[in-house]
Amino acid sequence: MRATAKAHTNIALIKYWGKRNEELILPTNSSLSVTLDGFYTETTVHFKEDLKRDIFTLNKEEITNIAYDRVTNYLDLFRNYANKQGVFAEVHSINKVPTAAGFASSASGFAALAAASAKALQLHLTDEELSRFTRQGSGSACRSIYGGFVEWEKGQRDDGMDSFAIQIAPQDHWDIRVAAVVLTAKEKDVSSRIGMKRTVDTSVFYDGWLESLPKDLQEIKEGIMACDFEKVGAIAEANCLKMHATTLGAYPPFTYWQDTTMTVMQTVQQLRKNNIPAYFTIDAGPNVKVLYLPEDEQRVLDKLQNTEGVSEVIVSKVGNGISYV
Amino acid sequence: MRATAKAHTNIALIKYWGKRNEELILPTNSSLSVTLDGFYTETTVHFKEDLKRDIFTLNKEEITNIAYDRVTNYLDLFRNYANKQGVFAEVHSINKVPTAAGFASSASGFAALAAASAKALQLHLTDEELSRFTRQGSGSACRSIYGGFVEWEKGQRDDGMDSFAIQIAPQDHWDIRVAAVVLTAKEKDVSSRIGMKRTVDTSVFYDGWLESLPKDLQEIKEGIMACDFEKVGAIAEANCLKMHATTLGAYPPFTYWQDTTMTVMQTVQQLRKNNIPAYFTIDAGPNVKVLYLPEDEQRVLDKLQNTEGVSEVIVSKVGNGISYV
């Protein structure tokens, strides 16, 4: 009844941007990510017959706010599946995802929580089953089950049984790097959940976004299989620009970018003008992630660290999937 | 055979962004602008029987490059219409449009050239006819025929006979102000002509852009008639954001924005948070134009002039249409 799992976060190269079912967390489009070894969550779940309620600590501090509710509601999925209603758990998470870096800690968080819960309850889930469970905690978390390059297939069914992630290529397939560029902290005006929903509901560009994705997905998978960095980078960067353009067509319009976001985008384009292949991607926040090849690491980091408005650059390699400790 | 005309530039609140016919300059969508009194071109056209070729001076310097070809080709339209083939002209233009401000001097330039040419040849054109002629020099110029608030109706016909501008409200209808925010000069990577064409040809958002325009146009006209500044400003700003979003969905994607563009956008949003109604609009370049009301002028200018990356702020009122000197 006790297990510990470790999961890494991931960064989407083809963005997940919109739900077709809010409750089951079913996406409007398939997405594709790379798992990152630099950032992870390690979680121990211990189901105990004598507990009166769930207990949740994050980085050794007890959590009692809305995050607690989200965890305890999520554990119900596993309790129901295992017929263990009323059996509460102690959940202890250590989060090595710097939230300032704009990585959604929910991805590694729910992947580790799902894996530890399933193991503690001896559910013997397949990866596919585990990914489906994880998806219901946080959409992008379902991709963090695997290492390397991962696709989340949106699926067609209303019950979500065909909406889960699969591995496209393992961690050792290709050594690319991701630099998380942390900007001097500013507040986010619109959360990713709210922004996603407003975009789906109101953006005049949402149909154009969706229609453009099958081609992006097919081509980036070809690029990954061929280890064609320029192809993968160009598609990822264009996909990110399209995702962010959809927010400008929402009503009221909004953007996650700040002026310093644009400064880093310009720096990356400058690197390319100097023949260093580097590409950016940006999630629902102001921070920028930069993709590059190992041999260019020093030049890329020098340039990023010397860009105005950058407070920190954190480097990551391609990471592996769930592991049990 | 000699006439002098003065025309003001205009700034679009609903953008002209794409041609359905490159040669006749027929737009894919109707647009709406305000004519600005701060920026104008004054042009004298003198047709002379004894000239061997056209002569064109701009701000007292003789022009012999591609701008000369554009002017002389444009004069052919009038020569053909007036049956004066082979009669060349001296054209002297004084341009009071700071090109650094990112105002297309082609709008006031071709409006003044058209008006002076037509008068010199005693063509006695209606405003509608003059606007159609002007459109063939530079699309947005057809709106500079009139003062105040002007709509360019895209028209349906292949020959462009129904594609011309009309006045929505005259200059004295409403006293709003436009501040042209000039950024520390950087080069434009993609010209507006090229950018427009790439967007029409490749942007996954172009259909969404077009479909959203009839509502924008109808509502902004209601706002102008009612002198509802917040309504007009919000629609103009959202329309500008949509136009710029289409470039992010083009292939290859591009943007006219720079980091300092975004800094000014943030400044304007900050003004609104401080209950000063101010809205931005941006053409196919990095500079920003800010709409505000006369009573807020000092506070708006103080804030803009103290924004990082701003080199100059030039203020304009609503201007009048073509005048003859």
XYZ file of C-alpha atoms in Angstrom:
650
model
C 0.000 0.000 0.000
C 3.059 2.246 -0.309
C 5.038 3.286 -3.376
C 7.319 6.051 -4.595
C 7.489 7.233 -8.196
C 9.470 9.870 -9.994
C 8.282 11.621 -13.131
C 9.847 14.329 -15.285
C 8.109 17.308 -16.729
C 7.794 17.756 -20.476
C 7.706 20.633 -22.910
C 5.283 20.526 -25.826
C 6.673 21.055 -29.313
C 3.156 20.765 -30.725
C 0.966 22.470 -28.162
C -2.033 21.121 -26.299
C -4.380 24.094 -26.480
C -8.041 23.457 -25.759
C -10.313 20.869 -24.218
C -13.281 19.177 -25.821
C -14.342 17.803 -22.437
C -13.400 19.767 -19.324
C -14.200 17.053 -16.826
C -12.407 14.128 -18.445
C -9.703 16.469 -19.805
C -10.084 15.432 -23.411
C -8.165 17.683 -25.802
C -9.321 19.201 -29.073
C -6.019 18.288 -30.677
C -3.164 15.814 -30.452
C 0.079 17.204 -29.081
C 3.734 16.197 -28.931
C 6.373 16.785 -26.301
C 9.884 16.037 -25.218
C 10.441 14.833 -21.668
C 13.082 16.813 -19.766
C 15.539 15.288 -17.333
C 16.221 18.529 -15.474
C 12.847 18.862 -13.820
C 10.935 16.225 -11.924
C 8.596 15.396 -9.086
C 9.134 12.482 -6.699
C 6.050 11.375 -4.852
C 5.347 8.761 -2.203
C 1.798 7.569 -1.753
C 0.968 5.529 1.308
C -2.604 4.262 1.679
C -3.349 3.517 5.346
C -6.489 1.925 6.770
C -6.398 4.101 9.918
C -6.265 7.560 8.288
C -9.334 9.800 8.657
C -8.462 11.928 5.633
C -5.775 12.355 2.997
C -2.599 14.197 3.925
C -0.551 16.011 1.305
C 2.855 17.559 1.741
C 4.763 19.376 -1.003
C 8.444 19.954 -0.398
C 7.803 18.956 3.245
C 5.078 21.524 3.849
C 1.534 20.433 4.484
C -0.863 21.706 1.830
C -4.484 22.487 2.726
C -5.541 24.830 -0.089
C -7.140 24.118 -3.457
C -4.143 21.968 -4.440
C -5.094 19.619 -1.606
C -8.626 19.305 -2.984
C -7.262 18.560 -6.413
C -5.027 15.798 -5.064
C -7.662 14.200 -2.882
C -10.257 14.289 -5.666
C -7.708 12.717 -7.942
C -6.975 9.913 -5.458
C -10.684 9.077 -5.560
C -10.229 7.881 -9.144
C -7.785 5.261 -7.899
C -9.788 4.367 -4.796
C -12.860 3.814 -6.942
C -10.970 1.764 -9.495
C -9.421 -0.408 -6.735
C -12.585 -0.618 -4.670
C -10.811 1.058 -1.764
C -13.317 3.807 -1.047
C -12.671 5.343 2.354
C -9.023 4.335 2.459
C -7.034 7.538 2.758
C -3.428 8.198 1.913
C -0.399 10.163 2.940
C 1.082 11.849 -0.122
C 4.544 13.350 0.096
C 5.860 15.159 -2.959
C 9.233 16.674 -3.636
C 9.053 19.018 -6.553
C 12.234 19.813 -8.477
C 10.466 21.925 -11.032
C 11.285 25.594 -10.569
C 7.834 27.105 -10.995
C 9.550 30.375 -11.867
C 10.809 28.681 -15.024
C 7.254 28.490 -16.224
C 7.206 24.732 -16.369
C 3.878 23.347 -15.372
C 4.747 21.344 -12.269
C 1.340 19.727 -12.714
C 2.755 17.572 -15.526
C 5.422 15.828 -13.463
C 3.274 16.176 -10.343
C 0.275 14.248 -11.593
C 2.413 11.716 -13.473
C 4.313 10.867 -10.280
C 1.128 10.867 -8.206
C -0.658 8.568 -10.645
C 2.233 6.138 -10.888
C 2.794 5.972 -7.128
C -0.928 5.594 -6.432
C -1.340 2.796 -8.959
C 1.693 0.950 -7.648
C 0.678 1.399 -4.006
C -2.685 -0.137 -4.833
C -1.015 -2.852 -6.953
C -3.170 -2.041 -9.944
C -0.666 -3.374 -12.515
C -1.657 -0.833 -15.151
C -0.256 -0.808 -18.662
C 1.457 2.394 -19.761
C -1.611 3.192 -21.796
C -3.890 2.780 -18.792
C -1.562 4.803 -16.580
C -1.408 7.577 -19.172
C -5.209 7.704 -19.278
C -5.372 8.002 -15.490
C -2.696 10.686 -15.506
C -4.526 12.679 -18.173
C -7.461 13.073 -15.786
C -5.218 14.807 -13.246
C -3.654 17.253 -15.695
C -3.809 16.955 -19.465
C -0.157 17.435 -20.303
C 0.843 15.078 -17.459
C -0.228 12.088 -19.555
C 2.832 12.681 -21.735
C 5.206 12.511 -18.755
C 4.662 8.754 -18.398
C 7.309 8.197 -21.054
C 10.814 9.440 -21.692
C 12.028 10.826 -24.976
C 9.539 12.090 -27.534
C 5.890 11.532 -26.775
C 2.598 12.052 -28.582
C -0.719 12.483 -26.819
C -3.354 11.174 -29.177
C -6.485 13.191 -28.722
C -8.793 10.282 -29.421
C -12.360 10.405 -30.718
C -14.435 8.760 -28.020
C -16.616 10.632 -25.550
C -15.402 8.451 -22.671
C -11.743 9.248 -23.374
C -10.656 5.601 -23.612
C -8.654 6.395 -26.756
C -7.078 9.584 -25.429
C -3.623 8.765 -24.037
C 0.055 9.222 -24.794
C 2.430 6.966 -26.698
C 6.173 7.115 -27.071
C 7.425 8.236 -30.500
C 11.139 7.785 -29.759
C 13.001 6.910 -26.558
C 15.301 9.158 -24.542
C 18.506 7.878 -26.170
C 17.198 8.377 -29.703
C 18.456 11.950 -29.936
C 20.493 14.266 -27.731
C 18.900 17.688 -28.022
C 18.916 20.351 -25.312
C 16.339 22.693 -23.882
C 17.252 25.895 -22.067
C 14.536 27.316 -19.853
C 14.955 31.069 -19.956
C 13.580 32.611 -16.791
C 12.584 36.248 -17.096
C 12.631 38.799 -14.322
C 9.457 37.754 -12.581
C 6.183 39.322 -13.544
C 2.698 38.175 -12.834
C 0.611 36.196 -15.248
C -2.672 37.950 -15.987
C -4.575 35.003 -17.413
C -4.092 31.418 -16.181
C -3.498 28.737 -18.780
C -6.798 27.044 -17.932
C -8.807 30.260 -18.343
C -6.836 31.330 -21.399
C -7.334 27.981 -23.094
C -11.059 28.099 -22.475
C -11.454 31.697 -23.618
C -9.547 30.855 -26.786
C -11.650 27.787 -27.584
C -14.853 29.717 -26.904
C -14.089 33.002 -28.676
C -10.973 33.021 -30.870
C -11.620 33.661 -34.545
C -8.405 31.752 -35.190
C -9.248 28.556 -33.350
C -10.498 26.670 -36.418
C -7.397 27.684 -38.372
C -5.218 26.475 -35.494
C -6.904 23.066 -35.361
C -6.855 22.585 -39.112
C -3.126 23.259 -39.262
C -2.164 20.642 -36.670
C -2.286 17.284 -38.466
C 0.394 18.471 -40.899
C 2.561 19.885 -38.069
C 2.302 16.609 -36.170
C 3.106 14.404 -39.123
C 6.071 16.490 -40.187
C 7.567 16.897 -36.739
C 7.395 13.134 -36.219
C 9.235 12.629 -39.499
C 11.776 15.200 -38.318
C 12.241 13.474 -34.962
C 12.702 10.051 -36.552
C 15.287 11.532 -38.953
C 16.944 13.619 -36.186
C 16.490 16.625 -38.468
C 16.980 19.435 -35.972
C 16.170 22.329 -38.262
C 12.941 20.704 -39.357
C 11.840 19.902 -35.811
C 12.850 23.319 -34.509
C 11.146 25.264 -37.284
C 7.890 23.335 -36.876
C 7.939 23.679 -33.081
C 8.601 27.421 -33.253
C 5.890 28.005 -35.869
C 3.453 25.893 -33.853
C 4.129 27.954 -30.743
C 3.603 31.188 -32.672
C 0.281 29.891 -33.951
C -0.860 28.890 -30.477
C -0.039 32.349 -29.145
C -1.701 34.004 -32.139
C -4.983 32.319 -31.183
C -5.065 34.347 -27.950
C -4.860 37.584 -29.973
C -8.019 36.556 -31.805
C -9.912 35.786 -28.588
C -12.412 38.182 -27.089
C -11.276 40.004 -25.129
C -7.867 39.487 -26.699
C -4.911 38.683 -24.471
C -1.325 37.536 -24.672
C 1.053 35.622 -22.431
C 4.001 37.488 -23.918
C 5.800 40.342 -22.317
C 8.325 42.664 -23.918
C 11.141 40.547 -22.501
C 9.546 37.440 -24.051
C 9.956 39.143 -27.393
C 13.530 40.148 -26.580
C 14.409 36.467 -26.093
C 12.580 35.510 -29.296
C 14.685 38.109 -31.123
C 17.846 36.709 -29.507
C 17.021 33.238 -30.804
C 16.364 34.549 -34.299
C 19.686 36.392 -34.057
C 21.421 33.115 -33.176
C 20.018 31.611 -36.365
C 21.237 34.563 -38.408
C 24.662 33.685 -37.000
C 24.186 30.104 -38.234
C 23.550 28.575 -34.836
C 20.429 26.440 -35.088
C 18.282 27.414 -32.114
C 14.502 27.590 -31.888
C 12.103 28.773 -29.225
C 8.860 27.523 -27.816
C 6.632 29.239 -25.255
C 3.853 27.810 -23.116
C 0.983 29.728 -21.547
C 3.264 32.216 -19.801
C 6.000 34.735 -20.542
C 9.048 32.459 -20.228
C 10.812 31.043 -23.248
C 12.341 27.621 -23.811
C 15.131 27.362 -26.343
C 15.949 24.186 -28.270
C 19.521 23.682 -29.435
C 22.122 21.014 -30.143
C 24.790 19.948 -27.597
C 27.686 21.274 -29.672
C 26.214 24.794 -29.602
C 25.528 24.854 -25.865
C 28.166 27.362 -24.843
C 27.361 29.867 -27.550
C 23.616 29.581 -26.973
C 23.941 30.031 -23.221
C 26.344 32.952 -23.536
C 23.909 34.746 -25.784
C 20.843 33.979 -23.640
C 22.505 34.881 -20.348
C 23.512 38.225 -21.802
C 20.026 39.070 -23.026
C 18.272 41.926 -21.247
C 15.486 40.859 -18.934
C 16.809 37.317 -18.435
C 17.296 36.381 -14.804
C 18.304 32.725 -15.163
C 18.882 30.026 -17.769
C 18.359 26.406 -16.748
C 19.553 23.655 -19.045
C 17.966 20.260 -19.540
C 18.630 17.136 -21.590
C 16.029 14.709 -22.861
C 14.667 12.815 -19.869
C 13.301 9.361 -19.194
C 9.847 8.262 -18.162
C 8.341 7.191 -14.860
C 10.683 5.382 -12.507
C 9.999 3.759 -9.146
C 12.271 4.339 -6.212
C -2.506 72.162 -66.775
C -1.112 72.943 -63.314
C -2.571 72.254 -59.869
C -1.468 71.812 -56.262
C -3.220 69.552 -53.785
C -2.646 68.696 -50.167
C -3.688 65.378 -48.590
C -3.338 64.024 -45.084
C -2.293 60.552 -44.145
C -4.670 58.246 -42.306
C -4.415 55.481 -39.751
C -6.600 52.418 -40.096
C -8.709 51.384 -37.101
C -9.962 48.384 -39.081
C -6.973 47.245 -41.074
C -6.626 46.768 -44.814
C -4.712 43.504 -44.948
C -4.661 41.630 -48.230
C -5.422 42.131 -51.899
C -7.801 40.152 -54.062
C -6.341 41.793 -57.173
C -2.736 42.969 -57.060
C -2.851 45.041 -60.211
C -6.034 47.017 -59.569
C -5.343 47.039 -55.803
C -8.644 45.523 -54.803
C -8.747 44.516 -51.139
C -10.036 41.298 -49.619
C -11.794 43.289 -46.892
C -13.331 46.680 -46.185
C -11.323 48.907 -43.844
C -11.867 52.047 -41.808
C -9.539 54.880 -40.909
C -9.236 58.260 -39.304
C -7.534 61.025 -41.257
C -4.747 62.782 -39.323
C -4.039 66.481 -39.530
C -0.443 66.205 -38.354
C 0.931 64.477 -41.417
C 0.435 65.457 -45.039
C 1.861 65.641 -48.512
C 1.535 68.696 -50.741
C 2.050 68.034 -54.422
C 2.109 70.217 -57.517
C 1.554 68.559 -60.877
C 2.299 70.543 -63.997
C 1.612 68.895 -67.363
C 3.701 70.566 -70.061
C 3.556 69.904 -73.795
C 7.330 70.378 -74.212
C 8.593 67.876 -71.624
C 10.362 64.757 -72.890
C 9.729 62.761 -69.719
C 8.161 63.117 -66.301
C 10.165 64.834 -63.582
C 9.587 64.031 -59.918
C 11.047 65.818 -56.934
C 10.360 64.866 -53.325
C 11.246 67.443 -50.696
C 13.151 69.304 -53.447
C 15.356 66.354 -54.416
C 14.998 64.770 -57.815
C 13.954 61.134 -57.600
C 15.081 58.622 -60.235
C 14.678 55.287 -58.480
C 11.745 52.892 -58.291
C 9.587 55.625 -56.709
C 9.963 57.570 -59.949
C 8.718 54.579 -61.957
C 5.743 54.249 -59.650
C 4.818 57.899 -60.076
C 5.227 57.938 -63.819
C 3.258 54.717 -64.264
C 0.560 56.212 -62.095
C 0.393 59.399 -64.176
C -0.312 57.191 -67.209
C -3.700 56.379 -65.673
C -4.626 60.045 -65.835
C -3.049 60.637 -69.245
C -5.003 57.718 -70.652
C -8.231 58.853 -69.049
C -7.756 62.416 -70.371
C -6.466 61.333 -73.766
C -3.198 63.132 -73.118
C -0.802 60.313 -73.905
C 2.710 61.626 -74.380
C 2.148 64.755 -72.316
C 4.617 64.624 -69.458
C 4.529 66.393 -66.127
C 6.682 67.990 -63.497
C 5.694 66.638 -60.097
C 6.944 68.387 -56.972
C 6.035 66.853 -53.627
C 6.658 68.095 -50.131
C 6.193 65.304 -47.651
C 5.405 66.175 -44.030
C 5.017 62.578 -42.992
C 7.933 61.470 -40.821
C 8.642 58.080 -42.343
C 10.298 57.132 -39.067
C 6.868 57.340 -37.436
C 5.851 54.368 -39.495
C 3.133 56.233 -41.318
C 2.849 55.109 -44.878
C 3.675 58.293 -46.766
C 2.178 56.537 -49.779
C -1.342 57.262 -48.444
C -1.048 61.055 -48.406
C 1.416 60.910 -51.304
C -0.868 59.193 -53.791
C -3.948 61.077 -52.596
C -2.225 64.413 -53.232
C -0.780 63.211 -56.539
C -4.164 61.961 -57.744
C -6.004 65.104 -56.739
C -3.418 67.440 -58.274
C -3.221 65.378 -61.484
C -6.997 65.294 -61.889
C -7.309 69.019 -61.288
C -4.404 69.886 -63.594
C -6.117 67.924 -66.358
C -9.503 69.470 -65.449
C -11.099 66.058 -65.108
C -13.844 67.222 -62.713
C -13.960 63.901 -60.865
C -16.437 63.129 -58.115
C -14.952 62.135 -54.751
C -15.909 58.558 -55.554
C -14.072 58.660 -58.867
C -11.056 60.353 -57.308
C -10.975 57.730 -54.550
C -10.992 54.955 -57.152
C -8.090 56.570 -59.006
C -6.205 57.056 -55.758
C -6.732 53.417 -54.772
C -4.786 52.342 -57.839
C -1.734 54.262 -56.639
C -1.752 52.879 -53.113
C -4.670 51.072 -51.511
C -4.888 52.948 -48.230
C -4.484 56.270 -50.085
C -8.082 56.043 -51.315
C -9.190 56.797 -47.736
C -7.154 60.026 -47.591
C -9.521 61.763 -50.007
C -11.759 62.576 -47.058
C -11.301 64.053 -43.635
C -12.682 62.575 -40.435
C -13.658 58.923 -40.352
C -13.549 57.023 -43.605
C -14.516 53.577 -44.822
C -13.006 51.900 -47.847
C -15.640 49.591 -49.226
C -13.942 46.572 -50.681
C -16.503 46.111 -53.447
C -17.365 42.941 -55.287
C -16.643 43.664 -58.913
C -13.612 42.393 -60.784
C -13.052 45.777 -62.421
C -12.933 47.584 -59.053
C -15.644 50.108 -59.963
C -17.321 49.557 -56.580
C -14.106 49.650 -54.512
C -13.652 53.186 -53.156
C -13.816 55.135 -49.906
C -16.727 57.025 -48.380
C -16.833 59.386 -45.438
C -18.500 58.000 -42.302
C -18.226 61.178 -40.225
C -16.511 64.506 -40.906
C -13.471 65.964 -39.168
C -15.501 68.053 -36.694
C -17.687 65.123 -35.634
C -15.348 64.027 -32.858
C -12.128 65.336 -31.350
C -9.960 62.318 -30.638
C -6.178 62.283 -30.688
C -3.538 59.966 -32.063
C -0.005 59.832 -30.727
C 2.535 58.305 -33.073
C 5.089 56.587 -30.875
C 8.408 56.392 -32.668
C 10.720 53.657 -31.429
C 14.476 53.722 -31.495
C 14.971 52.887 -35.154
C 15.326 49.315 -36.230
C 14.984 47.834 -39.652
C 11.851 46.215 -40.953
C 12.516 42.638 -42.090
C 9.406 42.154 -44.193
C 7.795 44.957 -46.215
C 4.068 45.489 -45.827
C 3.438 44.496 -49.439
C 5.362 41.233 -49.091
C 3.941 40.545 -45.639
C 0.391 41.084 -46.797
C 0.864 38.725 -49.723
C 2.563 36.024 -47.662
C -0.268 36.232 -45.152
C -3.020 35.964 -47.773
C -1.229 33.058 -49.453
C -0.187 31.010 -46.420
C -1.702 32.093 -43.091
C -3.887 29.486 -41.417
C -5.653 32.415 -39.737
C -6.570 34.384 -42.837
C -10.089 32.993 -43.140
C -10.756 33.669 -39.466
C -9.512 37.222 -39.909
C -11.815 37.874 -42.865
C -14.838 36.314 -41.214
C -14.421 38.495 -38.122
C -14.378 41.800 -40.004
C -18.009 42.573 -40.863
C -18.875 42.635 -37.159
C -15.841 44.801 -36.309
C -16.779 47.263 -39.038
C -20.407 47.505 -38.091
C -19.670 47.968 -34.413
C -16.902 50.504 -34.851
C -19.158 52.590 -37.083
C -21.822 52.523 -34.381
C -19.156 53.553 -31.875
C -17.953 56.417 -34.055
C -21.476 57.725 -34.618
C -22.116 57.574 -30.853
C -18.666 59.033 -30.001
C -18.199 56.008 -27.739
C -14.440 56.118 -27.221
C -14.082 52.928 -25.253
C -16.036 50.962 -27.821
C -14.080 52.379 -30.758
C -10.754 51.957 -28.982
C -11.396 48.388 -27.896
C -12.495 47.315 -31.382
C -9.540 49.054 -33.032
C -7.044 47.477 -30.641
C -8.549 44.005 -31.012
C -8.621 44.378 -34.788
C -4.934 45.333 -34.819
C -4.069 42.324 -32.660
C -5.943 40.054 -35.057
C -4.176 41.501 -38.062
C -0.795 40.924 -36.425
C -1.803 37.430 -35.350
C -2.334 36.485 -39.003
C 1.397 36.969 -39.631
C 2.211 34.432 -36.903
C 0.134 31.854 -38.768
C 1.862 32.526 -42.094
C 4.575 30.281 -43.443
C 7.277 31.097 -42.688
C 5.835 32.974 -39.729
C 6.916 36.543 -39.103
C 6.018 39.546 -37.016
C 6.304 43.304 -37.354
C 6.584 43.664 -33.596
C 9.757 44.247 -31.676
C 10.269 44.007 -27.947
C 9.843 47.766 -27.684
C 6.555 47.504 -29.581
C 5.358 45.241 -26.808
C 6.688 47.616 -24.150
C 4.485 50.383 -25.563
C 1.496 48.022 -25.760
C 2.033 47.245 -22.078
C 2.245 50.970 -21.299
C -1.114 51.554 -22.961
C -2.696 48.691 -21.060
C -1.198 50.169 -17.902
C -2.844 53.513 -18.682
C -6.191 51.731 -18.862
C -5.553 50.044 -15.532
C -5.132 53.576 -14.197
C -8.523 54.497 -15.697
C -7.164 56.521 -18.573
C -8.882 55.324 -21.739
C -6.117 54.780 -24.272
C -5.873 52.165 -27.009
C -3.179 51.209 -29.468
C -3.086 50.294 -33.093
C -0.092 49.128 -35.117
C 0.403 48.980 -38.875
C 2.834 46.750 -40.735
C 5.835 47.932 -38.747
C 7.125 48.158 -35.188
C 5.794 51.621 -34.271
C 2.663 52.085 -32.210
C -0.114 54.655 -32.535
C -2.053 55.479 -29.402
C -5.650 56.753 -29.430
C -6.780 58.918 -26.532
C -9.105 61.785 -25.657
C -7.988 65.465 -25.528
C -8.509 65.746 -21.774
C -6.023 62.918 -21.139
C -3.319 64.253 -23.436
C -0.807 65.315 -20.836
C -0.997 62.122 -18.820
C -0.828 59.947 -21.928
C 2.165 61.788 -23.336
C 4.016 61.787 -20.015
C 3.631 58.053 -19.778
C 4.576 57.361 -23.405
C 7.583 59.677 -23.398
C 8.886 57.928 -20.304
C 8.557 54.454 -21.781
C 11.801 52.631 -22.502
C 12.659 52.374 -26.172
C 10.572 55.386 -27.219
C 12.534 58.016 -29.115
C 9.730 60.443 -30.013
C 5.987 60.949 -29.639
C 4.184 62.982 -32.310
C 0.626 64.100 -31.669
C -2.117 64.522 -34.233
C -5.766 65.584 -34.290
C -8.391 64.400 -36.724
C -7.607 65.929 -40.108
C -9.540 67.087 -43.126
C -9.608 65.749 -46.666
C -8.014 66.887 -49.888
C -7.558 70.613 -50.261
C -6.300 72.627 -53.212
C -3.750 75.359 -52.767
